[in-house]
Amino acid sequence: MGGARVAGWVAAGLVLGAGACYCIYRLTRGQQRGSRARRLRPSRSAEDLTNGSCDDVLSAEQLQKLLYLLESTEDPIIMERALVTLGNNAAFSANQVIIQELGGIPIVGDKINNPNHSIKEKALHALNNLSVNVENQIKIKVYINQVCEDVFSGPLNSAVQLAGLRLLTNMTVTNDHQHMLNSYITDLFHVLLTGNGNTKVQVLKLLSNLSENPAMTEGLLSAQVDSSFLSLYDGHVAKEILLRVLTLFQNINNCLRMEGTESSSALPQDLAKLPRLDSNLQASYLSLPSHWDYRHAPPLCPAGYFSFGLNLYIV
């Protein structure tokens, strides 16, 4: 009896020992597999970085892989998703620097020439976020002419046009690159007059940036603008648009006063031929009367030209 009981205990001990060993084995193997998975994670396809499986803010290593994917792929779907991810990450100031240091601006900028409008729009959006960093603007400025051409030759009110206008607005927050838009001012006014409400607001933001720079005043005054500009004062125009137009007037008024409007050399050739007026009186043409009712067109100014002298001759 005693021997049988001892043998039973021995057998039970062996079973428990085997079970414990197996558990230890499974735990150890599981840790090894988990460690291996963690080590292999960064080596997974860069496409995984575009499917939302990663955190919103990517590391420098992940951004580098994403840029390599964008540069090497020909798949428009992957390209678009990569641009969306890059654009979202470029909203963070730290990533704006990292993407620039990784050589990402030319890679993204190259995509604005893509015939696919959706890809072009996403590339412009990414460049727009990157341009918030002033240092990045030095590299982005090489695309200004191409962006202008696309904005003014592409479909009116399109997503590409709005994305391009947003980028140009960011690029003209400072005076450094505003001169590059000198030859496109008339086109800006044309889009302003023909675009829908969103387009009008975006163009006015851009024109307001330009109008704060005295060096751009002559170009603004010389622009050939259709007299339908007066329609912006119609009572049905959104107040946001009206206020931005008035801001444009005021900025040009301030610049003229700073530069001294008595000098006819500062005015367009046609306006310079007009009788010279007292500088305070001439600057007052930019201001609307305090009693003016915004629901009606503004009163016409002396000498037959529109109040801020954009070569808008009423005659």
PDB file of C-alpha atoms in Angstrom:
ATOM      1  CA  MET A   1       0.000   0.000   0.000  1.00  0.00           C
ATOM      2  CA  GLY A   2       2.707   2.391   1.051  1.00  0.00           C
ATOM      3  CA  GLY A   3       4.699   1.651  -2.130  1.00  0.00           C
ATOM      4  CA  ALA A   4       1.700   2.290  -4.349  1.00  0.00           C
ATOM      5  CA  ARG A   5       1.016   5.629  -2.659  1.00  0.00           C
ATOM      6  CA  VAL A   6       4.616   6.694  -3.109  1.00  0.00           C
ATOM      7  CA  ALA A   7       4.527   5.693  -6.748  1.00  0.00           C
ATOM      8  CA  GLY A   8       1.341   7.735  -7.225  1.00  0.00           C
ATOM      9  CA  TRP A   9       2.883  10.831  -5.720  1.00  0.00           C
ATOM     10  CA  VAL A  10       5.964  10.402  -7.923  1.00  0.00           C
ATOM     11  CA  ALA A  11       3.786  10.112 -11.026  1.00  0.00           C
ATOM     12  CA  ALA A  12       1.797  13.191 -10.048  1.00  0.00           C
ATOM     13  CA  GLY A  13       5.018  15.097  -9.479  1.00  0.00           C
ATOM     14  CA  LEU A  14       6.304  14.137 -12.896  1.00  0.00           C
ATOM     15  CA  VAL A  15       3.082  15.313 -14.542  1.00  0.00           C
ATOM     16  CA  LEU A  16       3.145  18.639 -12.697  1.00  0.00           C
ATOM     17  CA  GLY A  17       6.802  19.101 -13.549  1.00  0.00           C
ATOM     18  CA  ALA A  18       6.175  18.390 -17.216  1.00  0.00           C
ATOM     19  CA  GLY A  19       3.278  20.839 -17.217  1.00  0.00           C
ATOM     20  CA  ALA A  20       5.383  23.537 -15.587  1.00  0.00           C
ATOM     21  CA  CYS A  21       8.176  22.977 -18.101  1.00  0.00           C
ATOM     22  CA  TYR A  22       5.707  23.278 -20.985  1.00  0.00           C
ATOM     23  CA  CYS A  23       4.270  26.500 -19.600  1.00  0.00           C
ATOM     24  CA  ILE A  24       7.749  27.949 -19.212  1.00  0.00           C
ATOM     25  CA  TYR A  25       8.551  26.869 -22.773  1.00  0.00           C
ATOM     26  CA  ARG A  26       5.413  28.530 -24.163  1.00  0.00           C
ATOM     27  CA  LEU A  27       6.031  31.727 -22.234  1.00  0.00           C
ATOM     28  CA  THR A  28       9.653  31.897 -23.354  1.00  0.00           C
ATOM     29  CA  ARG A  29       8.768  31.186 -26.981  1.00  0.00           C
ATOM     30  CA  GLY A  30       5.971  33.737 -26.888  1.00  0.00           C
ATOM     31  CA  GLN A  31       8.352  36.420 -25.624  1.00  0.00           C
ATOM     32  CA  GLN A  32      10.866  35.517 -28.327  1.00  0.00           C
ATOM     33  CA  ARG A  33       8.198  35.691 -31.011  1.00  0.00           C
ATOM     34  CA  GLY A  34       6.926  39.012 -29.658  1.00  0.00           C
ATOM     35  CA  SER A  35      10.449  40.402 -29.555  1.00  0.00           C
ATOM     36  CA  ARG A  36      11.064  39.190 -33.092  1.00  0.00           C
ATOM     37  CA  ALA A  37       7.820  40.804 -34.253  1.00  0.00           C
ATOM     38  CA  ARG A  38       8.820  44.080 -32.652  1.00  0.00           C
ATOM     39  CA  ARG A  39      12.210  43.920 -34.300  1.00  0.00           C
ATOM     40  CA  LEU A  40      10.680  43.149 -37.686  1.00  0.00           C
ATOM     41  CA  ARG A  41       7.973  45.820 -37.468  1.00  0.00           C
ATOM     42  CA  PRO A  42      10.088  48.647 -38.937  1.00  0.00           C
ATOM     43  CA  SER A  43      10.996  46.373 -41.847  1.00  0.00           C
ATOM     44  CA  ARG A  44       7.420  45.952 -43.009  1.00  0.00           C
ATOM     45  CA  SER A  45       6.349  47.451 -46.297  1.00  0.00           C
ATOM     46  CA  ALA A  46       6.208  51.229 -46.333  1.00  0.00           C
ATOM     47  CA  GLU A  47       2.691  50.872 -47.715  1.00  0.00           C
ATOM     48  CA  ASP A  48       1.597  50.026 -44.154  1.00  0.00           C
ATOM     49  CA  LEU A  49       2.390  53.624 -43.237  1.00  0.00           C
ATOM     50  CA  THR A  50      -0.394  54.857 -45.510  1.00  0.00           C
ATOM     51  CA  ASN A  51      -3.248  52.651 -44.327  1.00  0.00           C
ATOM     52  CA  GLY A  52      -3.902  54.285 -40.976  1.00  0.00           C
ATOM     53  CA  SER A  53      -2.349  51.449 -38.950  1.00  0.00           C
ATOM     54  CA  CYS A  54       0.392  53.701 -37.595  1.00  0.00           C
ATOM     55  CA  ASP A  55       0.259  56.651 -35.237  1.00  0.00           C
ATOM     56  CA  ASP A  56      -0.579  60.015 -36.803  1.00  0.00           C
ATOM     57  CA  VAL A  57       2.892  61.388 -36.071  1.00  0.00           C
ATOM     58  CA  LEU A  58       5.502  59.300 -37.862  1.00  0.00           C
ATOM     59  CA  SER A  59       9.118  58.941 -36.829  1.00  0.00           C
ATOM     60  CA  ALA A  60      12.006  60.116 -38.994  1.00  0.00           C
ATOM     61  CA  GLU A  61      12.631  56.515 -40.082  1.00  0.00           C
ATOM     62  CA  GLN A  62       9.014  56.049 -41.082  1.00  0.00           C
ATOM     63  CA  LEU A  63       8.955  59.354 -42.948  1.00  0.00           C
ATOM     64  CA  GLN A  64      12.057  58.315 -44.860  1.00  0.00           C
ATOM     65  CA  LYS A  65      10.389  55.064 -45.919  1.00  0.00           C
ATOM     66  CA  LEU A  66       7.269  56.930 -46.916  1.00  0.00           C
ATOM     67  CA  LEU A  67       9.279  59.329 -49.069  1.00  0.00           C
ATOM     68  CA  TYR A  68      11.075  56.413 -50.719  1.00  0.00           C
ATOM     69  CA  LEU A  69       7.712  54.799 -51.437  1.00  0.00           C
ATOM     70  CA  LEU A  70       6.365  58.030 -52.928  1.00  0.00           C
ATOM     71  CA  GLU A  71       9.430  58.441 -55.115  1.00  0.00           C
ATOM     72  CA  SER A  72       9.518  54.855 -56.369  1.00  0.00           C
ATOM     73  CA  THR A  73       5.872  53.852 -56.819  1.00  0.00           C
ATOM     74  CA  GLU A  74       3.899  54.232 -60.021  1.00  0.00           C
ATOM     75  CA  ASP A  75       0.627  53.159 -58.422  1.00  0.00           C
ATOM     76  CA  PRO A  76      -1.631  56.251 -58.289  1.00  0.00           C
ATOM     77  CA  ILE A  77      -3.587  54.927 -55.301  1.00  0.00           C
ATOM     78  CA  ILE A  78      -0.452  54.336 -53.223  1.00  0.00           C
ATOM     79  CA  MET A  79       0.958  57.657 -54.392  1.00  0.00           C
ATOM     80  CA  GLU A  80      -2.158  59.521 -53.304  1.00  0.00           C
ATOM     81  CA  ARG A  81      -2.284  57.792 -49.927  1.00  0.00           C
ATOM     82  CA  ALA A  82       1.396  58.496 -49.329  1.00  0.00           C
ATOM     83  CA  LEU A  83       0.863  62.189 -50.114  1.00  0.00           C
ATOM     84  CA  VAL A  84      -2.109  62.362 -47.736  1.00  0.00           C
ATOM     85  CA  THR A  85      -0.035  60.820 -44.941  1.00  0.00           C
ATOM     86  CA  LEU A  86       2.900  63.138 -45.642  1.00  0.00           C
ATOM     87  CA  GLY A  87       0.605  66.149 -45.807  1.00  0.00           C
ATOM     88  CA  ASN A  88      -0.970  65.294 -42.470  1.00  0.00           C
ATOM     89  CA  ASN A  89       2.424  64.800 -40.855  1.00  0.00           C
ATOM     90  CA  ALA A  90       3.723  68.036 -42.371  1.00  0.00           C
ATOM     91  CA  ALA A  91       1.193  69.873 -40.209  1.00  0.00           C
ATOM     92  CA  PHE A  92       3.561  69.279 -37.263  1.00  0.00           C
ATOM     93  CA  SER A  93       6.459  71.725 -37.033  1.00  0.00           C
ATOM     94  CA  ALA A  94       9.009  69.048 -36.100  1.00  0.00           C
ATOM     95  CA  ASN A  95       8.095  66.975 -39.147  1.00  0.00           C
ATOM     96  CA  GLN A  96       8.321  70.020 -41.421  1.00  0.00           C
ATOM     97  CA  VAL A  97      12.016  70.162 -40.566  1.00  0.00           C
ATOM     98  CA  ILE A  98      12.550  66.395 -40.781  1.00  0.00           C
ATOM     99  CA  ILE A  99      10.900  66.071 -44.205  1.00  0.00           C
ATOM    100  CA  GLN A 100      13.030  68.931 -45.522  1.00  0.00           C
ATOM    101  CA  GLU A 101      16.221  67.372 -44.121  1.00  0.00           C
ATOM    102  CA  LEU A 102      15.319  64.026 -45.704  1.00  0.00           C
ATOM    103  CA  GLY A 103      15.077  65.715 -49.111  1.00  0.00           C
ATOM    104  CA  GLY A 104      11.320  65.324 -49.191  1.00  0.00           C
ATOM    105  CA  ILE A 105      10.355  68.697 -50.666  1.00  0.00           C
ATOM    106  CA  PRO A 106      11.574  67.917 -54.226  1.00  0.00           C
ATOM    107  CA  ILE A 107       9.950  64.478 -54.021  1.00  0.00           C
ATOM    108  CA  VAL A 108       6.595  66.003 -53.095  1.00  0.00           C
ATOM    109  CA  GLY A 109       7.049  68.954 -55.454  1.00  0.00           C
ATOM    110  CA  ASP A 110       7.609  66.642 -58.398  1.00  0.00           C
ATOM    111  CA  LYS A 111       4.060  65.334 -57.984  1.00  0.00           C
ATOM    112  CA  ILE A 112       2.416  68.673 -58.825  1.00  0.00           C
ATOM    113  CA  ASN A 113       3.216  67.844 -62.454  1.00  0.00           C
ATOM    114  CA  ASN A 114       1.255  64.600 -62.257  1.00  0.00           C
ATOM    115  CA  PRO A 115      -1.681  64.564 -64.721  1.00  0.00           C
ATOM    116  CA  ASN A 116      -3.898  63.002 -62.055  1.00  0.00           C
ATOM    117  CA  HIS A 117      -5.730  65.965 -60.497  1.00  0.00           C
ATOM    118  CA  SER A 118      -6.250  64.196 -57.184  1.00  0.00           C
ATOM    119  CA  ILE A 119      -2.524  63.498 -56.840  1.00  0.00           C
ATOM    120  CA  LYS A 120      -1.724  67.075 -57.835  1.00  0.00           C
ATOM    121  CA  GLU A 121      -4.118  68.399 -55.192  1.00  0.00           C
ATOM    122  CA  LYS A 122      -2.630  66.196 -52.440  1.00  0.00           C
ATOM    123  CA  ALA A 123       0.888  67.290 -53.416  1.00  0.00           C
ATOM    124  CA  LEU A 124      -0.127  70.959 -53.227  1.00  0.00           C
ATOM    125  CA  HIS A 125      -1.706  70.339 -49.831  1.00  0.00           C
ATOM    126  CA  ALA A 126       1.509  68.731 -48.546  1.00  0.00           C
ATOM    127  CA  LEU A 127       3.627  71.609 -49.893  1.00  0.00           C
ATOM    128  CA  ASN A 128       1.214  74.064 -48.298  1.00  0.00           C
ATOM    129  CA  ASN A 129       1.743  72.526 -44.857  1.00  0.00           C
ATOM    130  CA  LEU A 130       5.491  72.353 -45.404  1.00  0.00           C
ATOM    131  CA  SER A 131       5.560  76.027 -46.415  1.00  0.00           C
ATOM    132  CA  VAL A 132       4.468  77.087 -42.929  1.00  0.00           C
ATOM    133  CA  ASN A 133       8.162  76.690 -42.074  1.00  0.00           C
ATOM    134  CA  VAL A 134       9.852  79.799 -43.508  1.00  0.00           C
ATOM    135  CA  GLU A 135      13.085  77.907 -44.173  1.00  0.00           C
ATOM    136  CA  ASN A 136      11.172  75.430 -46.327  1.00  0.00           C
ATOM    137  CA  GLN A 137       9.858  78.273 -48.487  1.00  0.00           C
ATOM    138  CA  ILE A 138      13.346  78.719 -49.933  1.00  0.00           C
ATOM    139  CA  LYS A 139      13.047  75.285 -51.546  1.00  0.00           C
ATOM    140  CA  ILE A 140       9.333  75.535 -52.339  1.00  0.00           C
ATOM    141  CA  LYS A 141       9.625  78.869 -54.189  1.00  0.00           C
ATOM    142  CA  VAL A 142      10.933  77.064 -57.291  1.00  0.00           C
ATOM    143  CA  TYR A 143       7.395  75.718 -57.790  1.00  0.00           C
ATOM    144  CA  ILE A 144       5.612  79.090 -57.618  1.00  0.00           C
ATOM    145  CA  ASN A 145       5.509  79.665 -61.390  1.00  0.00           C
ATOM    146  CA  GLN A 146       4.210  76.151 -62.031  1.00  0.00           C
ATOM    147  CA  VAL A 147       1.560  76.531 -59.329  1.00  0.00           C
ATOM    148  CA  CYS A 148       0.460  79.863 -60.821  1.00  0.00           C
ATOM    149  CA  GLU A 149       0.144  78.347 -64.276  1.00  0.00           C
ATOM    150  CA  ASP A 150      -1.964  75.494 -62.899  1.00  0.00           C
ATOM    151  CA  VAL A 151      -4.157  77.846 -60.865  1.00  0.00           C
ATOM    152  CA  PHE A 152      -4.966  80.114 -63.797  1.00  0.00           C
ATOM    153  CA  SER A 153      -5.182  77.535 -66.580  1.00  0.00           C
ATOM    154  CA  GLY A 154      -6.971  74.763 -64.697  1.00  0.00           C
ATOM    155  CA  PRO A 155     -10.694  74.328 -64.029  1.00  0.00           C
ATOM    156  CA  LEU A 156     -12.296  77.218 -62.171  1.00  0.00           C
ATOM    157  CA  ASN A 157     -13.225  76.516 -58.525  1.00  0.00           C
ATOM    158  CA  SER A 158     -11.548  73.103 -58.674  1.00  0.00           C
ATOM    159  CA  ALA A 159      -9.855  71.449 -55.712  1.00  0.00           C
ATOM    160  CA  VAL A 160      -6.507  71.887 -57.470  1.00  0.00           C
ATOM    161  CA  GLN A 161      -7.096  75.608 -57.943  1.00  0.00           C
ATOM    162  CA  LEU A 162      -8.022  76.112 -54.290  1.00  0.00           C
ATOM    163  CA  ALA A 163      -5.043  74.066 -53.104  1.00  0.00           C
ATOM    164  CA  GLY A 164      -2.735  76.122 -55.324  1.00  0.00           C
ATOM    165  CA  LEU A 165      -4.198  79.402 -54.047  1.00  0.00           C
ATOM    166  CA  ARG A 166      -3.702  78.268 -50.440  1.00  0.00           C
ATOM    167  CA  LEU A 167      -0.068  77.482 -51.146  1.00  0.00           C
ATOM    168  CA  LEU A 168       0.483  80.856 -52.829  1.00  0.00           C
ATOM    169  CA  THR A 169      -1.179  82.569 -49.867  1.00  0.00           C
ATOM    170  CA  ASN A 170       1.201  80.884 -47.441  1.00  0.00           C
ATOM    171  CA  MET A 171       4.167  81.724 -49.653  1.00  0.00           C
ATOM    172  CA  THR A 172       3.228  85.426 -49.620  1.00  0.00           C
ATOM    173  CA  VAL A 173       2.759  85.878 -45.884  1.00  0.00           C
ATOM    174  CA  THR A 174       6.206  87.486 -45.886  1.00  0.00           C
ATOM    175  CA  ASN A 175       7.554  89.831 -48.565  1.00  0.00           C
ATOM    176  CA  ASP A 176      10.372  87.501 -49.635  1.00  0.00           C
ATOM    177  CA  HIS A 177       8.656  85.847 -52.601  1.00  0.00           C
ATOM    178  CA  GLN A 178       5.779  88.196 -53.418  1.00  0.00           C
ATOM    179  CA  HIS A 179       7.593  89.692 -56.412  1.00  0.00           C
ATOM    180  CA  MET A 180       7.292  86.326 -58.164  1.00  0.00           C
ATOM    181  CA  LEU A 181       3.544  86.956 -58.544  1.00  0.00           C
ATOM    182  CA  ASN A 182       3.895  90.367 -60.219  1.00  0.00           C
ATOM    183  CA  SER A 183       3.027  89.047 -63.660  1.00  0.00           C
ATOM    184  CA  TYR A 184      -0.007  87.132 -62.369  1.00  0.00           C
ATOM    185  CA  ILE A 185      -1.884  89.958 -60.591  1.00  0.00           C
ATOM    186  CA  THR A 186      -4.299  90.550 -63.464  1.00  0.00           C
ATOM    187  CA  ASP A 187      -5.017  86.804 -63.536  1.00  0.00           C
ATOM    188  CA  LEU A 188      -5.723  86.891 -59.813  1.00  0.00           C
ATOM    189  CA  PHE A 189      -8.333  89.597 -60.300  1.00  0.00           C
ATOM    190  CA  HIS A 190      -9.904  87.610 -63.133  1.00  0.00           C
ATOM    191  CA  VAL A 191     -10.274  84.536 -60.894  1.00  0.00           C
ATOM    192  CA  LEU A 192     -11.600  86.798 -58.153  1.00  0.00           C
ATOM    193  CA  LEU A 193     -14.383  88.060 -60.408  1.00  0.00           C
ATOM    194  CA  THR A 194     -15.302  84.704 -61.961  1.00  0.00           C
ATOM    195  CA  GLY A 195     -14.831  82.274 -59.078  1.00  0.00           C
ATOM    196  CA  ASN A 196     -17.353  81.130 -56.509  1.00  0.00           C
ATOM    197  CA  GLY A 197     -17.456  82.300 -52.897  1.00  0.00           C
ATOM    198  CA  ASN A 198     -14.663  80.020 -51.631  1.00  0.00           C
ATOM    199  CA  THR A 199     -12.414  80.970 -54.523  1.00  0.00           C
ATOM    200  CA  LYS A 200     -13.106  84.680 -54.037  1.00  0.00           C
ATOM    201  CA  VAL A 201     -12.173  84.496 -50.354  1.00  0.00           C
ATOM    202  CA  GLN A 202      -8.939  82.649 -51.090  1.00  0.00           C
ATOM    203  CA  VAL A 203      -7.910  85.100 -53.830  1.00  0.00           C
ATOM    204  CA  LEU A 204      -8.665  88.046 -51.543  1.00  0.00           C
ATOM    205  CA  LYS A 205      -6.481  86.538 -48.819  1.00  0.00           C
ATOM    206  CA  LEU A 206      -3.650  86.357 -51.338  1.00  0.00           C
ATOM    207  CA  LEU A 207      -4.234  89.877 -52.670  1.00  0.00           C
ATOM    208  CA  SER A 208      -4.352  91.209 -49.108  1.00  0.00           C
ATOM    209  CA  ASN A 209      -0.908  89.742 -48.477  1.00  0.00           C
ATOM    210  CA  LEU A 210       0.427  91.461 -51.588  1.00  0.00           C
ATOM    211  CA  SER A 211      -1.275  94.755 -50.763  1.00  0.00           C
ATOM    212  CA  GLU A 212       0.563  95.050 -47.445  1.00  0.00           C
ATOM    213  CA  ASN A 213       3.886  95.314 -49.283  1.00  0.00           C
ATOM    214  CA  PRO A 214       4.605  98.820 -50.683  1.00  0.00           C
ATOM    215  CA  ALA A 215       6.812  97.229 -53.345  1.00  0.00           C
ATOM    216  CA  MET A 216       3.721  95.523 -54.800  1.00  0.00           C
ATOM    217  CA  THR A 217       1.545  98.652 -54.909  1.00  0.00           C
ATOM    218  CA  GLU A 218       2.466  99.680 -58.438  1.00  0.00           C
ATOM    219  CA  GLY A 219       1.737  96.200 -59.761  1.00  0.00           C
ATOM    220  CA  LEU A 220      -1.661  96.177 -58.079  1.00  0.00           C
ATOM    221  CA  LEU A 221      -2.536  99.632 -59.386  1.00  0.00           C
ATOM    222  CA  SER A 222      -1.454  98.688 -62.910  1.00  0.00           C
ATOM    223  CA  ALA A 223      -3.504  95.513 -63.093  1.00  0.00           C
ATOM    224  CA  GLN A 224      -6.102  95.396 -65.862  1.00  0.00           C
ATOM    225  CA  VAL A 225      -9.332  94.647 -64.039  1.00  0.00           C
ATOM    226  CA  ASP A 226     -12.827  94.442 -65.454  1.00  0.00           C
ATOM    227  CA  SER A 227     -15.290  97.025 -64.202  1.00  0.00           C
ATOM    228  CA  SER A 228     -17.427  94.164 -62.879  1.00  0.00           C
ATOM    229  CA  PHE A 229     -15.242  94.541 -59.817  1.00  0.00           C
ATOM    230  CA  LEU A 230     -17.984  96.914 -58.661  1.00  0.00           C
ATOM    231  CA  SER A 231     -20.291  93.903 -58.335  1.00  0.00           C
ATOM    232  CA  LEU A 232     -18.365  92.932 -55.214  1.00  0.00           C
ATOM    233  CA  TYR A 233     -20.258  95.756 -53.514  1.00  0.00           C
ATOM    234  CA  ASP A 234     -23.643  94.314 -54.372  1.00  0.00           C
ATOM    235  CA  GLY A 235     -25.891  93.779 -51.380  1.00  0.00           C
ATOM    236  CA  HIS A 236     -25.991  90.041 -52.102  1.00  0.00           C
ATOM    237  CA  VAL A 237     -22.215  89.595 -51.727  1.00  0.00           C
ATOM    238  CA  ALA A 238     -21.188  87.809 -48.546  1.00  0.00           C
ATOM    239  CA  LYS A 239     -19.954  90.137 -45.834  1.00  0.00           C
ATOM    240  CA  GLU A 240     -16.697  88.180 -45.545  1.00  0.00           C
ATOM    241  CA  ILE A 241     -15.902  89.017 -49.155  1.00  0.00           C
ATOM    242  CA  LEU A 242     -16.882  92.660 -48.723  1.00  0.00           C
ATOM    243  CA  LEU A 243     -14.703  93.050 -45.624  1.00  0.00           C
ATOM    244  CA  ARG A 244     -11.720  91.522 -47.397  1.00  0.00           C
ATOM    245  CA  VAL A 245     -12.200  93.872 -50.356  1.00  0.00           C
ATOM    246  CA  LEU A 246     -12.252  96.832 -47.982  1.00  0.00           C
ATOM    247  CA  THR A 247      -9.094  95.490 -46.321  1.00  0.00           C
ATOM    248  CA  LEU A 248      -7.478  95.412 -49.754  1.00  0.00           C
ATOM    249  CA  PHE A 249      -8.428  99.067 -50.265  1.00  0.00           C
ATOM    250  CA  GLN A 250      -7.107 100.062 -46.880  1.00  0.00           C
ATOM    251  CA  ASN A 251      -3.788  98.264 -47.327  1.00  0.00           C
ATOM    252  CA  ILE A 252      -3.149  99.994 -50.658  1.00  0.00           C
ATOM    253  CA  ASN A 253      -4.189 103.289 -49.132  1.00  0.00           C
ATOM    254  CA  ASN A 254      -1.650 102.813 -46.338  1.00  0.00           C
ATOM    255  CA  CYS A 255       1.102 101.908 -48.796  1.00  0.00           C
ATOM    256  CA  LEU A 256       0.399 104.990 -50.930  1.00  0.00           C
ATOM    257  CA  ARG A 257       0.612 107.194 -47.906  1.00  0.00           C
ATOM    258  CA  MET A 258       3.877 105.583 -46.832  1.00  0.00           C
ATOM    259  CA  GLU A 259       5.429 105.944 -50.265  1.00  0.00           C
ATOM    260  CA  GLY A 260       4.148 109.483 -50.818  1.00  0.00           C
ATOM    261  CA  THR A 261       1.567 109.638 -53.602  1.00  0.00           C
ATOM    262  CA  GLU A 262       2.626 113.087 -54.816  1.00  0.00           C
ATOM    263  CA  SER A 263       5.234 111.386 -56.964  1.00  0.00           C
ATOM    264  CA  SER A 264       3.609 110.438 -60.255  1.00  0.00           C
ATOM    265  CA  SER A 265       6.376 107.914 -60.860  1.00  0.00           C
ATOM    266  CA  ALA A 266       4.726 105.711 -58.247  1.00  0.00           C
ATOM    267  CA  LEU A 267       1.494 105.588 -60.239  1.00  0.00           C
ATOM    268  CA  PRO A 268       0.572 103.740 -63.433  1.00  0.00           C
ATOM    269  CA  GLN A 269       1.262 105.694 -66.625  1.00  0.00           C
ATOM    270  CA  ASP A 270      -2.411 106.474 -67.312  1.00  0.00           C
ATOM    271  CA  LEU A 271      -3.009 107.754 -63.801  1.00  0.00           C
ATOM    272  CA  ALA A 272       0.185 109.796 -63.837  1.00  0.00           C
ATOM    273  CA  LYS A 273      -1.274 111.879 -66.714  1.00  0.00           C
ATOM    274  CA  LEU A 274      -4.179 112.982 -64.574  1.00  0.00           C
ATOM    275  CA  PRO A 275      -3.988 116.392 -62.814  1.00  0.00           C
ATOM    276  CA  ARG A 276      -1.811 116.127 -59.737  1.00  0.00           C
ATOM    277  CA  LEU A 277      -3.816 116.279 -56.541  1.00  0.00           C
ATOM    278  CA  ASP A 278      -2.964 117.003 -52.967  1.00  0.00           C
ATOM    279  CA  SER A 279      -1.565 113.774 -51.512  1.00  0.00           C
ATOM    280  CA  ASN A 280      -4.127 113.642 -48.718  1.00  0.00           C
ATOM    281  CA  LEU A 281      -6.976 114.108 -51.213  1.00  0.00           C
ATOM    282  CA  GLN A 282      -5.539 111.536 -53.612  1.00  0.00           C
ATOM    283  CA  ALA A 283      -5.141 108.979 -50.826  1.00  0.00           C
ATOM    284  CA  SER A 284      -8.699 109.633 -49.735  1.00  0.00           C
ATOM    285  CA  TYR A 285      -9.921 108.073 -52.986  1.00  0.00           C
ATOM    286  CA  LEU A 286      -9.049 104.765 -51.390  1.00  0.00           C
ATOM    287  CA  SER A 287     -11.405 105.355 -48.493  1.00  0.00           C
ATOM    288  CA  LEU A 288     -15.152 104.997 -48.639  1.00  0.00           C
ATOM    289  CA  PRO A 289     -17.404 107.560 -46.944  1.00  0.00           C
ATOM    290  CA  SER A 290     -18.390 106.765 -43.386  1.00  0.00           C
ATOM    291  CA  HIS A 291     -22.074 107.126 -44.294  1.00  0.00           C
ATOM    292  CA  TRP A 292     -21.872 104.640 -47.203  1.00  0.00           C
ATOM    293  CA  ASP A 293     -24.453 101.846 -47.043  1.00  0.00           C
ATOM    294  CA  TYR A 294     -22.650  98.587 -47.944  1.00  0.00           C
ATOM    295  CA  ARG A 295     -25.859  97.205 -49.493  1.00  0.00           C
ATOM    296  CA  HIS A 296     -25.379  99.549 -52.458  1.00  0.00           C
ATOM    297  CA  ALA A 297     -22.527 100.194 -54.885  1.00  0.00           C
ATOM    298  CA  PRO A 298     -20.021 102.779 -53.617  1.00  0.00           C
ATOM    299  CA  PRO A 299     -20.129 106.328 -55.009  1.00  0.00           C
ATOM    300  CA  LEU A 300     -17.966 106.958 -58.068  1.00  0.00           C
ATOM    301  CA  CYS A 301     -14.727 108.816 -57.565  1.00  0.00           C
ATOM    302  CA  PRO A 302     -13.499 111.957 -59.331  1.00  0.00           C
ATOM    303  CA  ALA A 303     -11.533 111.721 -62.569  1.00  0.00           C
ATOM    304  CA  GLY A 304     -13.572 108.730 -63.804  1.00  0.00           C
ATOM    305  CA  TYR A 305     -11.549 105.873 -62.342  1.00  0.00           C
ATOM    306  CA  PHE A 306     -12.314 103.367 -59.631  1.00  0.00           C
ATOM    307  CA  SER A 307     -11.516 104.284 -56.070  1.00  0.00           C
ATOM    308  CA  PHE A 308      -8.183 102.556 -55.679  1.00  0.00           C
ATOM    309  CA  GLY A 309      -7.011 103.191 -59.241  1.00  0.00           C
ATOM    310  CA  LEU A 310      -6.627  99.661 -60.633  1.00  0.00           C
ATOM    311  CA  ASN A 311      -6.919 101.087 -64.150  1.00  0.00           C
ATOM    312  CA  LEU A 312     -10.672 100.574 -63.795  1.00  0.00           C
ATOM    313  CA  TYR A 313     -11.959 103.396 -65.937  1.00  0.00           C
ATOM    314  CA  ILE A 314     -15.696 103.769 -65.771  1.00  0.00           C
ATOM    315  CA  VAL A 315     -15.798 105.804 -68.987  1.00  0.00           C
TER     316      VAL A 315
END
